[in-house]
Every structure is written in C-alpha cells, then in structure tokens.
Tab-separated table of C-alpha atoms and ligand atoms in Angstrom:
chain	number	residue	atom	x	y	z
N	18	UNK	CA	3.365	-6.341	21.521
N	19	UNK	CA	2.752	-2.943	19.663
N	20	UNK	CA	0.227	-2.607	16.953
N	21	UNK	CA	-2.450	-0.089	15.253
N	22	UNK	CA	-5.502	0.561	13.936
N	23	UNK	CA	-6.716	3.592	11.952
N	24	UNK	CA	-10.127	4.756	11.184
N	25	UNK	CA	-11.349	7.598	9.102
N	26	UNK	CA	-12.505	8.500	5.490
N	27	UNK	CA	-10.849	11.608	3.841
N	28	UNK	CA	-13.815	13.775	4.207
N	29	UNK	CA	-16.026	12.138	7.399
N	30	UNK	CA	-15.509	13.809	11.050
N	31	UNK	CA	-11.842	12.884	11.297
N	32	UNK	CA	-9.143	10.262	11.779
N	33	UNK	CA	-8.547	7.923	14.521
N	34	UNK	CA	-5.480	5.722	15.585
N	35	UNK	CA	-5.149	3.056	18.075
N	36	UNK	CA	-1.574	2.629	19.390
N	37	UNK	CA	-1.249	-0.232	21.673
N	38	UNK	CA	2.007	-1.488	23.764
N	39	UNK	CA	3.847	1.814	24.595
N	40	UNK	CA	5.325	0.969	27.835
N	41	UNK	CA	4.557	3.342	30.802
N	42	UNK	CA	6.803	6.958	31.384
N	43	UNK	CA	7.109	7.465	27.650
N	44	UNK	CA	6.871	11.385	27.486
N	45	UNK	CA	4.530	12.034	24.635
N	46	UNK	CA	4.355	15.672	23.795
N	47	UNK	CA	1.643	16.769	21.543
N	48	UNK	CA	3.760	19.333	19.368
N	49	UNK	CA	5.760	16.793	18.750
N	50	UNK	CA	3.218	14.655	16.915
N	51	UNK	CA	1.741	18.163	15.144
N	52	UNK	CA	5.119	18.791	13.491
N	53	UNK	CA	5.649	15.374	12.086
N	54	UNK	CA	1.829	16.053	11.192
N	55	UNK	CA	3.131	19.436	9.223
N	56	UNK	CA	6.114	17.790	7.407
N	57	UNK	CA	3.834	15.314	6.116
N	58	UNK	CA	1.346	18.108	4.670
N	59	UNK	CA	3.926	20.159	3.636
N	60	UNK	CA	6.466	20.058	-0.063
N	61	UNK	CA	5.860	21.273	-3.233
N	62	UNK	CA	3.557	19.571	-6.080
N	63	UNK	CA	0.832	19.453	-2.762
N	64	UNK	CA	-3.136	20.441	-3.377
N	65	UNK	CA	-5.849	22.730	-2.441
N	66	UNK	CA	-6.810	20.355	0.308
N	67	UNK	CA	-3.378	20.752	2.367
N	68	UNK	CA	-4.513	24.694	2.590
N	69	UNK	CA	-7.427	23.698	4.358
N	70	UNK	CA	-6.605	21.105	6.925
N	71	UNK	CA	-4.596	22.066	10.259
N	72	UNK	CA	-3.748	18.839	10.836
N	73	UNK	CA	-3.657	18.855	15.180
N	74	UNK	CA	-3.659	16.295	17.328
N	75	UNK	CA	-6.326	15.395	20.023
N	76	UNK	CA	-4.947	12.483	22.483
N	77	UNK	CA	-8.227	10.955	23.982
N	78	UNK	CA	-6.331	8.365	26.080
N	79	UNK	CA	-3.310	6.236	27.202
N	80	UNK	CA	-1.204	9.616	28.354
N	81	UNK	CA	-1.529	11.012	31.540
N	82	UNK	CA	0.517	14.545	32.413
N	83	UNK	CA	2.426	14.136	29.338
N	84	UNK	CA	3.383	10.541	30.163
N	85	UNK	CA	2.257	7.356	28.675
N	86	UNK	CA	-0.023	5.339	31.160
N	87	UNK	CA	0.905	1.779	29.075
N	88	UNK	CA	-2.799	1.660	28.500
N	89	UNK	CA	-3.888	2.255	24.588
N	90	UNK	CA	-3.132	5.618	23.262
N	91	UNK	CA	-5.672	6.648	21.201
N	92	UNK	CA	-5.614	9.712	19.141
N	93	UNK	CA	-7.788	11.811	16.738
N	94	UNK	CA	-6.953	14.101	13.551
N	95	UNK	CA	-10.242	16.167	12.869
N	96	UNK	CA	-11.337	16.807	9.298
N	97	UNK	CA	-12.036	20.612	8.511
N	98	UNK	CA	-13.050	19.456	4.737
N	99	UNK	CA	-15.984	17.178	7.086
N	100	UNK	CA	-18.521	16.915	4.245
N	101	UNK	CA	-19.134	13.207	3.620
N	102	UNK	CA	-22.789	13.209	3.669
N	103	UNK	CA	-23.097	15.814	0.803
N	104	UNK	CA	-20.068	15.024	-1.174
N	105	UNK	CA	-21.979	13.853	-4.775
N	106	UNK	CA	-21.718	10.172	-5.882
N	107	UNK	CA	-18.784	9.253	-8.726
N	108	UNK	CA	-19.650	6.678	-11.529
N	109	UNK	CA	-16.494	7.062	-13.336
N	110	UNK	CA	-13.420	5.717	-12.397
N	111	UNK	CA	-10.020	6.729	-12.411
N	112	UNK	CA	-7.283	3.823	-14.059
N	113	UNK	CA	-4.625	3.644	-11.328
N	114	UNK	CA	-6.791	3.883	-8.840
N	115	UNK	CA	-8.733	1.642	-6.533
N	116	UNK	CA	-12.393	2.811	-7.179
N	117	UNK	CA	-13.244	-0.149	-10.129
N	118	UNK	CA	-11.572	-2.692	-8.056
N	119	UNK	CA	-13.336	-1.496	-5.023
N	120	UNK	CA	-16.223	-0.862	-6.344
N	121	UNK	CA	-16.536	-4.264	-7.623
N	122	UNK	CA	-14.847	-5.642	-4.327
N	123	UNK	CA	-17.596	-3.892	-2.223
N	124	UNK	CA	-20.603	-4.202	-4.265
N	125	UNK	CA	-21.658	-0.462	-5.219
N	126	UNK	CA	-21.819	1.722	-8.242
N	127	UNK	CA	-20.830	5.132	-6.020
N	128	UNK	CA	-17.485	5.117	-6.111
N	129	UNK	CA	-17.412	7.962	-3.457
N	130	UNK	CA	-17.610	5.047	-0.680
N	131	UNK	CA	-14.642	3.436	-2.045
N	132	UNK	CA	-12.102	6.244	-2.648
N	133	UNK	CA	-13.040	8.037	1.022
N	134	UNK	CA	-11.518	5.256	2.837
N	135	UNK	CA	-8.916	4.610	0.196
N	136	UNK	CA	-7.503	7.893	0.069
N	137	UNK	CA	-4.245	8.855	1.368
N	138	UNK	CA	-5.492	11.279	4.152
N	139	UNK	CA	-5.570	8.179	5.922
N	140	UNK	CA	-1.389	7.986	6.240
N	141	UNK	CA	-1.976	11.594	8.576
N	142	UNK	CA	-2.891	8.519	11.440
N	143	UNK	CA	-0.270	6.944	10.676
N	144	UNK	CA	2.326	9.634	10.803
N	145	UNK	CA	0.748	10.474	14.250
N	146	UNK	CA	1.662	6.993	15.328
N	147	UNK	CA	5.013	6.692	13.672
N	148	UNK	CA	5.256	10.204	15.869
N	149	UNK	CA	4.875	7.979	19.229
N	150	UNK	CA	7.075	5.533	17.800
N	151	UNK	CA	9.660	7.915	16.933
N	152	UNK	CA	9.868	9.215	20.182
N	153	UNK	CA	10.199	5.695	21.881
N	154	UNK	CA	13.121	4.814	19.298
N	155	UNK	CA	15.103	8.385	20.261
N	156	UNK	CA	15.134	7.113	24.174
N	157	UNK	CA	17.032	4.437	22.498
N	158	UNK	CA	19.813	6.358	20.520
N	159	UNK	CA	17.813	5.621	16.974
N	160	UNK	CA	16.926	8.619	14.934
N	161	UNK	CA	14.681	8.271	11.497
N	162	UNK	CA	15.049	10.796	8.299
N	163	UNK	CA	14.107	10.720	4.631
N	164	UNK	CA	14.752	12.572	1.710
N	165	UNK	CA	13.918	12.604	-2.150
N	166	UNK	CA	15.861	11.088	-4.938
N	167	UNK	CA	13.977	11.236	-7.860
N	168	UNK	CA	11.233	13.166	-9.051
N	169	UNK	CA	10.015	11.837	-12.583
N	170	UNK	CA	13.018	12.251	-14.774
N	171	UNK	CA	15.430	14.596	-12.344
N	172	UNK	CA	17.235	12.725	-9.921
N	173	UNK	CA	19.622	14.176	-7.076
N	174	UNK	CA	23.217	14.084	-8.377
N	175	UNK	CA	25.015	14.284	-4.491
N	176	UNK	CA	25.755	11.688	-1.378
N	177	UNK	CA	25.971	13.300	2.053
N	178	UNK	CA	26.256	12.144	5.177
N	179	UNK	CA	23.181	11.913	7.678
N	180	UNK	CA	23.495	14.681	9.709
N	181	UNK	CA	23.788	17.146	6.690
N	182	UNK	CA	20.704	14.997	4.690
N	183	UNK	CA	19.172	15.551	8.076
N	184	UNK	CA	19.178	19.739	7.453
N	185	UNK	CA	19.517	20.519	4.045
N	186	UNK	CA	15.858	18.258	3.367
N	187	UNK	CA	14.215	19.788	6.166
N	188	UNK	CA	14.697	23.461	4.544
N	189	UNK	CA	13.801	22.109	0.827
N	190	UNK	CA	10.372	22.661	-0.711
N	191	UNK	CA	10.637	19.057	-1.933
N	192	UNK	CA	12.465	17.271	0.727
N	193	UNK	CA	15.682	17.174	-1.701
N	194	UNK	CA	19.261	18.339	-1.039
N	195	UNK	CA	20.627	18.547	-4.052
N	196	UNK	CA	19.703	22.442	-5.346
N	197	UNK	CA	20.331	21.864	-9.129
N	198	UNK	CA	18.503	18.640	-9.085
N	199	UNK	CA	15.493	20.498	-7.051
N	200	UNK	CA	15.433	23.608	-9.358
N	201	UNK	CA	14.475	20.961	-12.279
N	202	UNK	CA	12.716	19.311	-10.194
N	203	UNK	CA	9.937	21.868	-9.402
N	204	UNK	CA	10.202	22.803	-12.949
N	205	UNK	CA	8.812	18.747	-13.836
N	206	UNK	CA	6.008	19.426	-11.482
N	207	UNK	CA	5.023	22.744	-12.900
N	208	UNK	CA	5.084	21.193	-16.586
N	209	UNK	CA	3.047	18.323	-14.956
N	210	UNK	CA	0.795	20.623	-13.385
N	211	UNK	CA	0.320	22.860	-16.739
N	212	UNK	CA	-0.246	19.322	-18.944
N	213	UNK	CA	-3.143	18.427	-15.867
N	214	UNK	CA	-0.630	15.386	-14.852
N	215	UNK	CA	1.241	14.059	-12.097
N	216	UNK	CA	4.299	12.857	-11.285
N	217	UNK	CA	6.167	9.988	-8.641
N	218	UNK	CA	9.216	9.483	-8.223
N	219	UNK	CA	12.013	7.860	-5.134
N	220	UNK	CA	11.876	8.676	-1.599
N	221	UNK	CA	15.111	7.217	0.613
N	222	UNK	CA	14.535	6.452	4.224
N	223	UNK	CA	17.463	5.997	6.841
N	224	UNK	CA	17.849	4.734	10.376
N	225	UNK	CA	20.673	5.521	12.433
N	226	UNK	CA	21.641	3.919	16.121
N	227	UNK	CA	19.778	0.640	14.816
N	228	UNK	CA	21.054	-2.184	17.519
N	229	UNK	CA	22.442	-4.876	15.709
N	230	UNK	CA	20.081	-7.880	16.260
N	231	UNK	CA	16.372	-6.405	15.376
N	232	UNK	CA	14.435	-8.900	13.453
N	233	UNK	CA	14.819	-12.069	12.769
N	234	UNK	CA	15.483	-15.108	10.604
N	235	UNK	CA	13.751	-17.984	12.300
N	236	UNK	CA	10.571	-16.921	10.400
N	237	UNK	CA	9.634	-15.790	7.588
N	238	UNK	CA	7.475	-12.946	9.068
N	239	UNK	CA	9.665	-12.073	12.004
N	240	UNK	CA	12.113	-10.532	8.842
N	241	UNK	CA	12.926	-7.524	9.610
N	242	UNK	CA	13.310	-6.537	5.794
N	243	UNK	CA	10.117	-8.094	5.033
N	244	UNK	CA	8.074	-6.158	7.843
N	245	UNK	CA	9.425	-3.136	6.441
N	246	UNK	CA	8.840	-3.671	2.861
N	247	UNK	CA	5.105	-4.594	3.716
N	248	UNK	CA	4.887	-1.354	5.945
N	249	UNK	CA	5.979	1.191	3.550
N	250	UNK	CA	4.526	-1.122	0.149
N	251	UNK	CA	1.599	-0.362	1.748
N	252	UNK	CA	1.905	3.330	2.077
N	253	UNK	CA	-0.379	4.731	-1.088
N	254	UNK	CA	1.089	4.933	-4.327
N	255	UNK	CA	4.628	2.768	-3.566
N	256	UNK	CA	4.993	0.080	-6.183
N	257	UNK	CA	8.599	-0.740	-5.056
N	258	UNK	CA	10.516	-0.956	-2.051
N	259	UNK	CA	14.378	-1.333	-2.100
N	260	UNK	CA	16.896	-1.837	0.861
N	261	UNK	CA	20.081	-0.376	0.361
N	262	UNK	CA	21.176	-0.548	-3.302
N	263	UNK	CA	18.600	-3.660	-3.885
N	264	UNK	CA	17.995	-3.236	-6.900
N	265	UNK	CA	21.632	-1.951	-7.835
N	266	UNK	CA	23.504	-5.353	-6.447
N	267	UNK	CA	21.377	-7.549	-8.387
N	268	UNK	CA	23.395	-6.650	-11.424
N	269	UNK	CA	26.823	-7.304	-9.743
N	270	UNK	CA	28.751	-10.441	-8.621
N	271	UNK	CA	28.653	-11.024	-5.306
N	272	UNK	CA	32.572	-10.209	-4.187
N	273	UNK	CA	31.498	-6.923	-5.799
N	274	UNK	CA	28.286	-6.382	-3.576
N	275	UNK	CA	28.826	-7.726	0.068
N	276	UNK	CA	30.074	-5.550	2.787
N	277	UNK	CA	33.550	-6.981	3.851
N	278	UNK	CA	33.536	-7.483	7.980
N	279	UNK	CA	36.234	-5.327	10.081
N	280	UNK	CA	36.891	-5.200	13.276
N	281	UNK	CA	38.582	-2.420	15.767
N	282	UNK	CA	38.733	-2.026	19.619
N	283	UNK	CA	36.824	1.128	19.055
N	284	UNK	CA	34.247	0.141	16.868
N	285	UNK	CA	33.594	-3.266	17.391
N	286	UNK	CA	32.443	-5.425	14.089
N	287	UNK	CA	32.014	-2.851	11.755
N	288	UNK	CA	31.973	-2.508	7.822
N	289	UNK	CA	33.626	0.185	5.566
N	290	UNK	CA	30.563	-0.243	2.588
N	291	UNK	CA	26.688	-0.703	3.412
N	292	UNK	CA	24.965	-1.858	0.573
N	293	UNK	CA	22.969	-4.131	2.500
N	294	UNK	CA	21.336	-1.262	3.654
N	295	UNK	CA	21.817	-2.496	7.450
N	296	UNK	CA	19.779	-5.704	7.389
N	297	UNK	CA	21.611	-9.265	6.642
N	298	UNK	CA	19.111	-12.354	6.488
N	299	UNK	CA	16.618	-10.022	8.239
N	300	UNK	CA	18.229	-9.034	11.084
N	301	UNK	CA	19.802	-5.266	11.673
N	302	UNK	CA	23.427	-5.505	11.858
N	303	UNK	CA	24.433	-1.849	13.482
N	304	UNK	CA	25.227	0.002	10.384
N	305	UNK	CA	22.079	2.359	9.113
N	306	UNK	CA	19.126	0.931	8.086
N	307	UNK	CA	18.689	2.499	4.056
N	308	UNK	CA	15.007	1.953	2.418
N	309	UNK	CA	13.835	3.446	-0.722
N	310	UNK	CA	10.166	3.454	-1.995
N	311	UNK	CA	9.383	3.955	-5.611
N	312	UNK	CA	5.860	5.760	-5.907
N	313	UNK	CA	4.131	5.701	-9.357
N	314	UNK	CA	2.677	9.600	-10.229
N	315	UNK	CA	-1.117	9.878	-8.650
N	316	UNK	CA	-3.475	8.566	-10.252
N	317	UNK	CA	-6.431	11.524	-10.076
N	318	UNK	CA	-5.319	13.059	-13.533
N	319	UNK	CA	-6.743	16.919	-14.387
N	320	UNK	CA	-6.513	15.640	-17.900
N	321	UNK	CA	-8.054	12.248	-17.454
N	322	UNK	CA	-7.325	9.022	-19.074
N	323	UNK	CA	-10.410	7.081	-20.809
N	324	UNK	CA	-12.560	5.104	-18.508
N	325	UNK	CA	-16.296	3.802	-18.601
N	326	UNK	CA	-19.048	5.063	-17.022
N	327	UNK	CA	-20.323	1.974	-14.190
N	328	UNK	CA	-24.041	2.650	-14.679
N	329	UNK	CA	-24.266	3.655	-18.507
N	330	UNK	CA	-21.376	1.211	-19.806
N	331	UNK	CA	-20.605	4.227	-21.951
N	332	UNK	CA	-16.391	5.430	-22.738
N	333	UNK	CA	-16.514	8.656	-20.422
N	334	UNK	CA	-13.361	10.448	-19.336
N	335	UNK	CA	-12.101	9.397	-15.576
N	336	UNK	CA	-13.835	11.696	-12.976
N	337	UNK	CA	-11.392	14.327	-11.816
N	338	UNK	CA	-11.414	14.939	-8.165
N	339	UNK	CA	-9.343	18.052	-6.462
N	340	UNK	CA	-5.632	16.641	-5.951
N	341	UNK	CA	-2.191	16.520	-5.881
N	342	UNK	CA	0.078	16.494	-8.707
N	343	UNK	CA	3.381	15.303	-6.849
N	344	UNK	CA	3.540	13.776	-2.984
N	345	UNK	CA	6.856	11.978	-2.930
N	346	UNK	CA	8.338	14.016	0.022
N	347	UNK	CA	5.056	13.491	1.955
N	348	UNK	CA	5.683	10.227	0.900
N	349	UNK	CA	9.362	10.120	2.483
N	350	UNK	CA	7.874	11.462	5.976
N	351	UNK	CA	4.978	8.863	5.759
N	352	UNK	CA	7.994	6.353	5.348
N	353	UNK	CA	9.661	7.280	8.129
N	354	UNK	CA	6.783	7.377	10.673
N	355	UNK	CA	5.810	3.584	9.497
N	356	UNK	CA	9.104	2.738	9.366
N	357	UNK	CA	9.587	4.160	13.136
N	358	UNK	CA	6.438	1.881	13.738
N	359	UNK	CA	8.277	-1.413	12.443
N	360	UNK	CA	11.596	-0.932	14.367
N	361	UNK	CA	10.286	0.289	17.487
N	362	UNK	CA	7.745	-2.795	17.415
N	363	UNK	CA	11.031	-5.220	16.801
N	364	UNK	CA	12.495	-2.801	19.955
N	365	UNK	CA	9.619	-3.749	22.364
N	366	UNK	CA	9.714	-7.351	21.223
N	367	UNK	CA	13.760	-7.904	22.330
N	368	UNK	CA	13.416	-6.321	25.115
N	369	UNK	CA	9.888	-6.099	26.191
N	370	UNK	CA	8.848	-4.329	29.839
N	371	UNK	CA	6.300	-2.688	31.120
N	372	UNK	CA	7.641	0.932	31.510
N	373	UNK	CA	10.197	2.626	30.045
N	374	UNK	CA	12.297	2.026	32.919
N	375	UNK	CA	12.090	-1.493	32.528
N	376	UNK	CA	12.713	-1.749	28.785
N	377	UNK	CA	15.669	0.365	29.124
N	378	UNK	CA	17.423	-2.265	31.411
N	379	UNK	CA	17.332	-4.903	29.337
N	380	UNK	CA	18.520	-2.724	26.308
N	381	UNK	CA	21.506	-1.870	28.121
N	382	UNK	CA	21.733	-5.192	29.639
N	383	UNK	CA	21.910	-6.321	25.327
N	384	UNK	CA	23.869	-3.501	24.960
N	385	UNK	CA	26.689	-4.430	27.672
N	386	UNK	CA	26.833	-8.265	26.145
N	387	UNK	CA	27.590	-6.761	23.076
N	388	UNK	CA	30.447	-5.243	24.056
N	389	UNK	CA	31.850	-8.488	25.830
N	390	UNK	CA	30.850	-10.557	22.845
E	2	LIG	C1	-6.395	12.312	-2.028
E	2	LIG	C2	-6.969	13.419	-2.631
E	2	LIG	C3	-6.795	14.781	-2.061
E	2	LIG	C4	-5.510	14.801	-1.251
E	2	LIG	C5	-5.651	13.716	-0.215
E	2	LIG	C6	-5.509	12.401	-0.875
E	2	LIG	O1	-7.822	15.127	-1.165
E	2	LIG	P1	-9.162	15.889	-1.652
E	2	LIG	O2	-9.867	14.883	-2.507
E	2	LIG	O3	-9.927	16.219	-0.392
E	2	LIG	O4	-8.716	17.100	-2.351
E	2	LIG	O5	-5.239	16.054	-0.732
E	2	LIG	O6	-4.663	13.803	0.761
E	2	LIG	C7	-5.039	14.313	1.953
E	2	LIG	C8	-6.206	14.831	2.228
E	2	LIG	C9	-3.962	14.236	2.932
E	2	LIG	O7	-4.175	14.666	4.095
E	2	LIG	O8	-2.894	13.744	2.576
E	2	LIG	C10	-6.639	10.951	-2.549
E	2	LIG	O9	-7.515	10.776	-3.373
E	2	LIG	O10	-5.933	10.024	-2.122
C-alpha cells in the first residue's frame, strides 16, 4: 500500500526516492520537506561535507499544484560534492565498516564502489520521504519528535513532557534538552575530535495521537514493533533498538513492569505508566509510541585502527576518508522520518482510500466506534 525506493551514491549526481501510495489531495509543500532535510544535516560533532551540500528538494512527479495526484511521487536530492568518476580507488578498509564485507560480497578490490552506496548520505532520501509521511500522519492528529539521550559517556539527567522535548531539542546544537548534560556533551565530542575518534550514543523517538489499533498480531511481520525495529535497525550505525524502557523491564518482575488499565468517561481506556512504549503484542494502544536507537561511534576513524591492505595483504592503517565524528541527533531526525514512514504505512493499510478525503472517513468512522466501544 505505501512503499520506497532510494537510489544514489554519496558522491554521484544525486539522490532519488520513490514514494508510492499517497492518496490524492495530500498538500505536499516543498519547504516542508527542505527543513526536515536541514534538521537532518544540522547538530554538532557534523563534517566538512554538511558545509557543502544544500540539501533541496526537486519533486519530479506525483504532485500537482501542491497536491498529491495518488500517482508515485518521486523526488530528487542533488549532490554538490558530484565527483564519483574522479574520486581515487580505496584498498584499505575501515573495521566497523562495510567496505571488507562488501567488497568481498560484490567482488572488487576498490572499495570506493562499496562505501558510495553504503554511506549514510543515502538516509537524506529517506528523510525526504519520512517528510511526505509526516505530513500525511499530521492530517491525522499524529505528530513525530526525537531527541538525544546519550552521547558516549554523558547522558541527559531530565524527563519532560512532549511539547517542551518538542522546543527545547529543536534550539540545541545536539538535539538534547538537558543543558548540563549537553555542555559535557560537546565537550566528549571535542576530546573525540582532538584524539581523531568518534563517538555514538542514544537517540529517543516519540509518537503522539497514535490510534490505538495500528499493527498487528496475526503475523509475525504485520508487528507493528517489529516493522519499526527493522526500519530504524536499518538506519546506519544503530546496533539496538528499544521500545519504551525495553531493555529496562527485562530486569524487573512483571507486576513491576506492565502498565495497569484505567478507565474514565473522559479518557476512555487509558494507563497512568507507559513502559510499553505504546505498542502491546504489536499493536498501538493510544498512549505514545517511545523508540530508542543505540548507534555505535562511526566507524571512519582520523586515527585509524589496523587493517590490511586488499591487494598487497600487507598490515596498513584503515584509509581515512573526510567524516563525522558524532551524528546521533541526525540520527534521531532520520528516526523519526522512517518511523513516520512505518506508521503512516500501518495508517493507509486500516483505512485505505484513494484520496485523502476518502481515508479520512473511514478514520473517523474507526474513530467514532471507538468511542461506542
Ligand atoms: C559518510 C561520510 C561523510 C558524511 C556522509 C556519510 O561524507 P564524505 O565522505 O563526503 O565526507 O558526511 O554523510 C552525508 C554526506 C550526509 O548527507 O549525511 C559515510 O561514509 O557514511
């Protein structure tokens, strides 16, 4: 019902996304997309590289006067760092990264046509999507934010509630709102960046407005907590993925972790705790929708770790490429956009439609039976 594609190597002519099953009447407006585009680029710990791309958006189909058509949207990112052809070829690679196993996977010594494709410029495509799928989710009352936790040893030392995450990470360098914690936090990346390290760290994702009833358990794949561990595991760099306090509750008995079931006219079924993180046997049950990624530090080291040369079988030093030293909060932003992607493709499966229009009834159709449940 909705899907992607992306295409594009971090230094060839640009990127390009497929977005299929938008309905029709969706307004899609371009600055929109270019300031999810900036977030992404933007936080401290960032590279050269960010200075030099602009990052715009170029919609070559699928919108017509600023409204979807229902047809594909397709959309392309151009490169200004376009220099594929005379980029030099790498023999060396870098531990952490996927240029051996590439290399090896795709039968050649340059390692230059492995790490184009499996660089992380590729996640600006999919922030443009998430973008689109962001702005579906809103006509629906469901509004997507992240913010960062950890940074290598500092971690944030304050719970707020979503509309003040909401402000205080968009006017942080680093995505954190916390001011202490961020203070030490820049100081990490500036020691890493002195040493010729990196550093990862803990993004947190949450989703507000979330229908209950998104997902679901009669297959394994229709999860909705496995669809969105898959779509931000897969987001470069995250080696863990946690909803709600996952990792937390497995240290607990259970009358200590599960959140007790009220009910008031007002409200409806509602719970006083969430540390299910808003999914229950993969299915959204109305409270926010929490989702943390753990990303290991990058892997292109200034100071590199020992490697071996692929043509000489000689110990060399891993190659060492321009890059950055820290990208959690890009990380967070990436999150959210494929995160968008995964609940507004559970959205269009519930309550399908052609346009908008369409959709919408049978949301508030759900919606209504709800309420008389
Ligand atoms: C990346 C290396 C750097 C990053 C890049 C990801 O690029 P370059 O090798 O051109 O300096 O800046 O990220 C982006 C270009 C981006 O848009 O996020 C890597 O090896 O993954």
């Amino acid at each position: 019902m909705l899907r992607y594609l992306t295409a594009g190597e971090s230094h060839g002519k640009g990127l390009v996304a497929i977005l299929e099953g938008i309905p029709s009447g969706l307004r899609i407006i371009e600055a929109k997309i270019n300031s999810e585009l900036k977030r992404r680029k933007w936080g401290y710990g960032r590279g050269k590289r960010m200075e030099i791309e602009e990052d715009i958006i170029e919609i070559l189909s699928g919108v017509r006067k600023g409204f979807s058509l229902g047809s594909p949207i397709a959309l392309f990112i151009k490169n200004r760092d376009y220099r594929i052809e005379e980029l030099p070829s790498i023999f060396c690679p870098r531990p952490g990264h996927g240029d051996l196993a590439g290399a090896l996977k795709y039968n050649t010594p340059d390692i230059r046509n492995i790490l184009e494709r499996a660089s992380a410029r590729e996640t600006a495509a999919r922030v443009a999507v998430g973008a689109i799928c962001k702005t579906l989710l809103s006509e629906f009352g469901i509004e997507i934010i992240s913010h960062v936790l950890r940074i290598g040893r500092i971690e944030i030392d304050k719970k707020l509630e979503f509309n003040k995450i909401k402000i205080l990470a968009e006017k942080s360098p680093l995505r954190c709102i916390d001011s202490s914690a961020e203070k030490k936090m820049i100081a990490e990346i500036e020691e890493a960046m002195v040493k010729g390290d990196t550093l990862g760290g803990v993004f947190e994702v949450i989703a507000i407005g979330v229908p209950p009833g998104l997902g679901s358990f009669m297959e394994y794949d229709l999860r909705l907590d496995g669809r969105i561990a898959q779509a931000i595991m897969a987001i470069p760099s995250v080696k863990a993925v946690e909803i709600g306090d996952g990792f937390l509750n497995a240290g607990f008995f259970g009358s200590e972790v599960h959140d007790e079931i009220y009910y008031s006219k007002k409200r409806g079924f509602y719970r006083k705790t969430n540390r299910a993180g808003g999914i229950e046997a993969g299915i959204s049950n109305g409270e926010p929708i929490v989702i943390r990624g753990y990303m290991k530090p990058i892997s292109t080291l200034k100071s590199p770790l020992n490697s071996v040369d692929i043509i000489s079988r000689k110990k060399e030093k891993a190659v060492v490429e321009r890059a950055d030293v820290c990208v959690v909060p890009a990380g967070g932003v990436i999150a959210e956009a494929v995160s968008a992607f995964e609940l507004a493709r559970c959205l269009r499966e519930k309550f399908g439609g052609d346009s908008l229009s369409e959709m919408k009834r049978s949301f508030q159709a759900y919606m209504q039976s709800l309420k008389n449940f």
